[in-house]
PDB file of C-alpha atoms in Angstrom:
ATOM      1  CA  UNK K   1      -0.343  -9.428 -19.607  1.00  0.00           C
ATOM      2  CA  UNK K   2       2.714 -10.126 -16.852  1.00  0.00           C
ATOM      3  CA  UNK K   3       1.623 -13.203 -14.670  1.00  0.00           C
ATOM      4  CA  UNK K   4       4.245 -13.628 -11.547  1.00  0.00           C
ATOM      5  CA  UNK K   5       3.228 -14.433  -8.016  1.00  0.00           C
ATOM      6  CA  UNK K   6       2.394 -10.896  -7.757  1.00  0.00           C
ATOM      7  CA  UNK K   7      -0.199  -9.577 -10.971  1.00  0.00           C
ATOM      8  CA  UNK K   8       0.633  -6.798 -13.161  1.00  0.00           C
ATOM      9  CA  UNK K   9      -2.059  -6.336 -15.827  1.00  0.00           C
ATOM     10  CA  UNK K  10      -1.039  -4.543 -18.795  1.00  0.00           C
ATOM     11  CA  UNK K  11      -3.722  -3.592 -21.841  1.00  0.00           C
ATOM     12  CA  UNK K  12      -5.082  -1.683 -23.963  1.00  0.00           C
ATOM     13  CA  UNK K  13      -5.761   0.575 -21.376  1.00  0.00           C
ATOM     14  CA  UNK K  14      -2.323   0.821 -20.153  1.00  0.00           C
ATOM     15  CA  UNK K  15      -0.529  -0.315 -17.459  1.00  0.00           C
ATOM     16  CA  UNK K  16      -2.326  -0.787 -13.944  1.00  0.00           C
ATOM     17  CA  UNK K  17       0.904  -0.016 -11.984  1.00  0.00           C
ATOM     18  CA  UNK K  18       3.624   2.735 -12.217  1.00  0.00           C
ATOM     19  CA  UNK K  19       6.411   1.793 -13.376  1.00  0.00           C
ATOM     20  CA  UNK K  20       5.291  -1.168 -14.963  1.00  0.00           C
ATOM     21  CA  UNK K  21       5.695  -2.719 -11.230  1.00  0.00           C
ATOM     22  CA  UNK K  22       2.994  -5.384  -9.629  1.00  0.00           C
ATOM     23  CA  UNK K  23       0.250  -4.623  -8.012  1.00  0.00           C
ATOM     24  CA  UNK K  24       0.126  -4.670  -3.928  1.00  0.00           C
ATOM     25  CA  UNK K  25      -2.228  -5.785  -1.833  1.00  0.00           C
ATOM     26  CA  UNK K  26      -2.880  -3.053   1.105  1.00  0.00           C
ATOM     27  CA  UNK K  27      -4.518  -5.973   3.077  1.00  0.00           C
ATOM     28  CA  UNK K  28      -0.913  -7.504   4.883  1.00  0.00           C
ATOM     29  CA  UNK K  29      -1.696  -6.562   8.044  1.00  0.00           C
ATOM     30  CA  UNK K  30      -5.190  -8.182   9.293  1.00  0.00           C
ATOM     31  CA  UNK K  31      -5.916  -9.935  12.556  1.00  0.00           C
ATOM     32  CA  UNK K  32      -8.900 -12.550  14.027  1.00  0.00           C
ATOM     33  CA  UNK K  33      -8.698 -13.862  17.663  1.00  0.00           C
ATOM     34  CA  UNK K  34     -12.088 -15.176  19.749  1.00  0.00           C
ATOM     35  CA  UNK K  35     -12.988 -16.512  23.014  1.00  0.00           C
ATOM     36  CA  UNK K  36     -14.522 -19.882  22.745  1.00  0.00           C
ATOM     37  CA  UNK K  37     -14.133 -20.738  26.377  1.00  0.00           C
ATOM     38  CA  UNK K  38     -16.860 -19.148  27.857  1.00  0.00           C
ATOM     39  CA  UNK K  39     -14.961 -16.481  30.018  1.00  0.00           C
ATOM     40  CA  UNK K  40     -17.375 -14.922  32.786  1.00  0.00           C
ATOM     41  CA  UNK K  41     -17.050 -11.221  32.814  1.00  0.00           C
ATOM     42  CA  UNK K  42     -18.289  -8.813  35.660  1.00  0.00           C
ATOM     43  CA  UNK K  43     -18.539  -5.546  34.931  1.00  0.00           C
ATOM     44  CA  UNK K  44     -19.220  -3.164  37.937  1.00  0.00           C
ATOM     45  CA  UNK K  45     -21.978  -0.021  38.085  1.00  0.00           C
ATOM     46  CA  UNK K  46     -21.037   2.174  35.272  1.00  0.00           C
ATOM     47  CA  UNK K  47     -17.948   0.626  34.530  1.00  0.00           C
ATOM     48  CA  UNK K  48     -16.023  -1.316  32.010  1.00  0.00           C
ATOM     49  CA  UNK K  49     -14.326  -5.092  31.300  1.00  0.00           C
ATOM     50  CA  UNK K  50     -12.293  -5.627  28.675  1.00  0.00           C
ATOM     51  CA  UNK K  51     -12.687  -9.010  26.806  1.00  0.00           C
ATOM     52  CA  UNK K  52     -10.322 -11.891  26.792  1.00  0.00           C
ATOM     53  CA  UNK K  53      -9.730 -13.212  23.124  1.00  0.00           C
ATOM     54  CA  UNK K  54      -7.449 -16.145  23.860  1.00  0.00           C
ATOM     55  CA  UNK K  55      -8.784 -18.756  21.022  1.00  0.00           C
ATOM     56  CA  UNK K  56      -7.764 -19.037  17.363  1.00  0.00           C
ATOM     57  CA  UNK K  57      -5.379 -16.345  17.491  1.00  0.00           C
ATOM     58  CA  UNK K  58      -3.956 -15.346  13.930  1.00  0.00           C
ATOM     59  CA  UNK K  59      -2.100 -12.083  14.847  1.00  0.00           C
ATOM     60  CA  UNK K  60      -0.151 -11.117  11.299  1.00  0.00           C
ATOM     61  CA  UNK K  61       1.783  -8.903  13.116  1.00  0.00           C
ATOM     62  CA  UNK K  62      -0.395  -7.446  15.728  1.00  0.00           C
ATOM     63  CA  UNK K  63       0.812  -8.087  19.498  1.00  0.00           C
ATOM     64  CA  UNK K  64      -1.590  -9.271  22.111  1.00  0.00           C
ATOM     65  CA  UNK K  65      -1.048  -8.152  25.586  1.00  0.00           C
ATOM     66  CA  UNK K  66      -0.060 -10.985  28.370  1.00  0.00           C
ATOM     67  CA  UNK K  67      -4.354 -11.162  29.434  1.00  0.00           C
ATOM     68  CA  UNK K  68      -4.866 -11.423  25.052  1.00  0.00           C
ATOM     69  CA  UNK K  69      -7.586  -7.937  25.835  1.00  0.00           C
ATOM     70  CA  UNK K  70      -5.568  -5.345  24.042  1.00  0.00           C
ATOM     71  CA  UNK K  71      -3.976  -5.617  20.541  1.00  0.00           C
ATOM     72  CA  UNK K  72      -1.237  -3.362  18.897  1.00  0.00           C
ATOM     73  CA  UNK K  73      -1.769  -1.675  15.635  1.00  0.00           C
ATOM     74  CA  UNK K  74       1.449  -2.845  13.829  1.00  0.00           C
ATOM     75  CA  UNK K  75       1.106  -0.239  10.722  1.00  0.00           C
ATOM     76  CA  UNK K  76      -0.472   3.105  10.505  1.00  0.00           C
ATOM     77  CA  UNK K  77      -3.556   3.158   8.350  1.00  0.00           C
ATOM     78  CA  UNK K  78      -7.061   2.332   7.208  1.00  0.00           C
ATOM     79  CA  UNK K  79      -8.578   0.062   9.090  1.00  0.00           C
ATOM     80  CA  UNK K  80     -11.680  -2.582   8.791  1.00  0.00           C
ATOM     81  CA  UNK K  81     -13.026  -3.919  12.380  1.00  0.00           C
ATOM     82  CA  UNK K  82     -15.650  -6.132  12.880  1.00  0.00           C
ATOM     83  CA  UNK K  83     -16.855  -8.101  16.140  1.00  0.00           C
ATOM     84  CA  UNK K  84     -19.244 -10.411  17.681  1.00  0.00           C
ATOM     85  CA  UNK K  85     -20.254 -10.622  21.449  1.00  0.00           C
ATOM     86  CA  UNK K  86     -22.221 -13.972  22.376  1.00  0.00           C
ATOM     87  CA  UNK K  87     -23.553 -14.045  25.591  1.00  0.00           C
ATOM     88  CA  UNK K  88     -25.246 -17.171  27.043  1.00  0.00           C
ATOM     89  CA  UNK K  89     -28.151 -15.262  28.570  1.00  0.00           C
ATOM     90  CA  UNK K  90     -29.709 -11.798  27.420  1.00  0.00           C
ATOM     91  CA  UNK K  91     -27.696  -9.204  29.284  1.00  0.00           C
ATOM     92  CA  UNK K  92     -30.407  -6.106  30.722  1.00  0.00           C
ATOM     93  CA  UNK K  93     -30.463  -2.107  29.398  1.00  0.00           C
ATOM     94  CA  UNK K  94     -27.953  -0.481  30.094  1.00  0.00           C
ATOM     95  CA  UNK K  95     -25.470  -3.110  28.510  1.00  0.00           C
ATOM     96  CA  UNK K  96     -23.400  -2.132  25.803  1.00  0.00           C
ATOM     97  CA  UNK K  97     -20.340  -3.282  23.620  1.00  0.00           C
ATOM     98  CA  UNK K  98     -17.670  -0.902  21.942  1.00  0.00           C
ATOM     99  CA  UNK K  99     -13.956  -0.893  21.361  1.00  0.00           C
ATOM    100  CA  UNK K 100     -11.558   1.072  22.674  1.00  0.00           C
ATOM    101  CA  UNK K 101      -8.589   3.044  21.191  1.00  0.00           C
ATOM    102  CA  UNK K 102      -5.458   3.319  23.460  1.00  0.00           C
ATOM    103  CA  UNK K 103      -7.379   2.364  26.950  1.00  0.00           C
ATOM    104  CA  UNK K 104      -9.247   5.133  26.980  1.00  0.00           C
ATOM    105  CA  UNK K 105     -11.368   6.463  24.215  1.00  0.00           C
ATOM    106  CA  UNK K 106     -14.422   4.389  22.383  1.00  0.00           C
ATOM    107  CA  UNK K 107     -14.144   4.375  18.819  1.00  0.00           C
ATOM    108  CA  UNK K 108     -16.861   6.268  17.079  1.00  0.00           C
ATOM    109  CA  UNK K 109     -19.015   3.715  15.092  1.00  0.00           C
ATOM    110  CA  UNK K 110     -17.697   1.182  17.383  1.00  0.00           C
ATOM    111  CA  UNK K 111     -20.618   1.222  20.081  1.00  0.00           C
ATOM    112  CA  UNK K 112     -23.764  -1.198  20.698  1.00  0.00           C
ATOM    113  CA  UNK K 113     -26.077  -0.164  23.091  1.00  0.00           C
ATOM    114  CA  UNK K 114     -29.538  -1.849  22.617  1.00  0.00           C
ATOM    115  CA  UNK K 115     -32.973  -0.674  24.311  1.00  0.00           C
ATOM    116  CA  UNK K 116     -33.945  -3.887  24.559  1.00  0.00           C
ATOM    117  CA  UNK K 117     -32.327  -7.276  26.751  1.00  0.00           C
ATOM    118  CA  UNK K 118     -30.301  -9.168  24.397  1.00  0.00           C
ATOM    119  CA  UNK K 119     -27.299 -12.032  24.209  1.00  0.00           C
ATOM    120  CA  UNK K 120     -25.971 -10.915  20.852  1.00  0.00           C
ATOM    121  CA  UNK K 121     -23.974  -8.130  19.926  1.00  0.00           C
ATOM    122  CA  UNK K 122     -21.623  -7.315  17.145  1.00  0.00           C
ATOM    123  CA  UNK K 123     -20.972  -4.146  14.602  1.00  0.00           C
ATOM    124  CA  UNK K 124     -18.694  -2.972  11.793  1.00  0.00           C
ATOM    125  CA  UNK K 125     -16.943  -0.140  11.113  1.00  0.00           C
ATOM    126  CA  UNK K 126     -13.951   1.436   9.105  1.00  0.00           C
ATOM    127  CA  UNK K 127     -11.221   4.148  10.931  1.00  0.00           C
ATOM    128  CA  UNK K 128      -7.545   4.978  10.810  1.00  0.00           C
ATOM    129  CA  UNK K 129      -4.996   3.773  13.448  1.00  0.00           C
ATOM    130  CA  UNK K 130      -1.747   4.502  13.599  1.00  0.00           C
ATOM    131  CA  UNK K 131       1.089   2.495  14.534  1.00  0.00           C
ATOM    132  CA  UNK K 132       1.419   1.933  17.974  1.00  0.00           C
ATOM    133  CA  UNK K 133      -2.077   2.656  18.876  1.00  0.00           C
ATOM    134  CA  UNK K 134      -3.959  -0.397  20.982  1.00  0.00           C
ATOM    135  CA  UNK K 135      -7.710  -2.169  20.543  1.00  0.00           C
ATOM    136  CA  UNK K 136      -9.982  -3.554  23.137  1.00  0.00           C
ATOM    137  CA  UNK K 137     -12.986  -5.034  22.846  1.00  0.00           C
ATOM    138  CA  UNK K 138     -15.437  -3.877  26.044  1.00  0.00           C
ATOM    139  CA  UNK K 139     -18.254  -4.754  27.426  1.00  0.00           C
ATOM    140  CA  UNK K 140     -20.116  -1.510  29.223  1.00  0.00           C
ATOM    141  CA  UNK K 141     -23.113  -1.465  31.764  1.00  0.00           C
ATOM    142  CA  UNK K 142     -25.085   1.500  33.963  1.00  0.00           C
ATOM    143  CA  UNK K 143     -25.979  -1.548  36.003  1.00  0.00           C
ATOM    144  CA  UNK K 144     -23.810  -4.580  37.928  1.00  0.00           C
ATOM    145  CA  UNK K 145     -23.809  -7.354  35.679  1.00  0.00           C
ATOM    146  CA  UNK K 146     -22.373 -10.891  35.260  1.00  0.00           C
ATOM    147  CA  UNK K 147     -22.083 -12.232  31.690  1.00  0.00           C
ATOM    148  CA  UNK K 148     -20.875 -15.403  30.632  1.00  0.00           C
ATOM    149  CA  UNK K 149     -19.597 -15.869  27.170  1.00  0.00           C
ATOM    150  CA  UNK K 150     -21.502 -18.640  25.024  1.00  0.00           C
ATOM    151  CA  UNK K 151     -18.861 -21.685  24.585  1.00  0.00           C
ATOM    152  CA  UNK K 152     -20.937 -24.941  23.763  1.00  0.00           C
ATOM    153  CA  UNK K 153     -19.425 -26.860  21.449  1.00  0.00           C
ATOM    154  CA  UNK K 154     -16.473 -24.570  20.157  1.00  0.00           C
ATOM    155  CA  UNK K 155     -18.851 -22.209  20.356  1.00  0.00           C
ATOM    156  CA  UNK K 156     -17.597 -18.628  19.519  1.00  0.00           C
ATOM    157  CA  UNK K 157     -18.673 -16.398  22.792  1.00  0.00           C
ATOM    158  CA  UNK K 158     -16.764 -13.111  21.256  1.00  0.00           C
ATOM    159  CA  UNK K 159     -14.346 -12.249  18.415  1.00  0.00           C
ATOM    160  CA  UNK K 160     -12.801  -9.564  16.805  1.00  0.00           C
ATOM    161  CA  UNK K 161     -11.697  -9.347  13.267  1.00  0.00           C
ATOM    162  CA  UNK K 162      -8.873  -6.354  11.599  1.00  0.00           C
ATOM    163  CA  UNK K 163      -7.947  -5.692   8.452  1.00  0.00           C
ATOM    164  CA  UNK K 164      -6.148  -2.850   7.067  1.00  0.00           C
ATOM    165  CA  UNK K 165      -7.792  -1.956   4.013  1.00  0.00           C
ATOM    166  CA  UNK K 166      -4.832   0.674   2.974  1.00  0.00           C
TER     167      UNK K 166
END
């Protein structure tokens, strides 16, 4: 067994790697950024708002637009997504969350759309990207609403989280 600051296991087994070379980790491109400052967000009858994720930005290569609502895919491939929408008050039906691909399509898996009132909405979900292509987090409604994001006390009111898993 080969220990450098990369790990190549060799065995009885054989090698793990071809070429005898290190293993790689698939997982250099990843992302986090949040709002924790309690951004009110309108969105109008049967529209759409995109969400402001100014806070605890660690990018790893993804580029945040000038408003921090859209990020850029730096590497085509697999990716995981996860996010969180806190809401200081429960938002009525016809509210949903989702994320959108390039400005203009909703990722499949990506969408939240409750039957009941609620404050609180997140999801996960796995799908390719490839370079170039943008993510925004949204907030959807058939009805006029006013949300304001949850920011007590560093409070995280929404977040989203990328990883590329290969």
């Amino acid at each position: 067994m080969t220990l450098t600051n990369n790990i190549n296991f060799n065995g009885p087994l054989g090698n793990c790697c071809p070429d005898n070379e290190p293993a790689s980790s698939v997982t250099i491109h990843s992302m986090y950024a949040s709002n924790t400052i309690g951004t009110a967000i309108t969105v109008l009858l049967g529209g759409a708002t995109n969400i402001t994720l100014p806070s605890n930005q660690s990018l790893d290569g993804f580029i945040a637009n000038g408003t921090n609502t859209i990020f850029t895919i730096p590497e085509t491939g697999r990716y995981y997504l996860t996010y969180q929408i806190n809401t200081t008050a429960s938002l009525g039906i016809g509210a949903g969350s989702r994320l959108l691909r390039n400005g203009s399509t909703a990722i499949p898996g990506s969408i939240v759309r409750p039957i009941v009132s609620t404050a609180t909405f997140n999801n996960d979900l796995i799908t390719n990207f490839t370079a170039g292509n943008t993510v925004s987090l949204q907030l959807f409604s058939s009805i006029l609403l006013t949300a304001t994001l949850l920011s007590t006390a560093g409070s995280v009111g929404a977040a989203l989280t990328i990883i590329r898993i290969e």
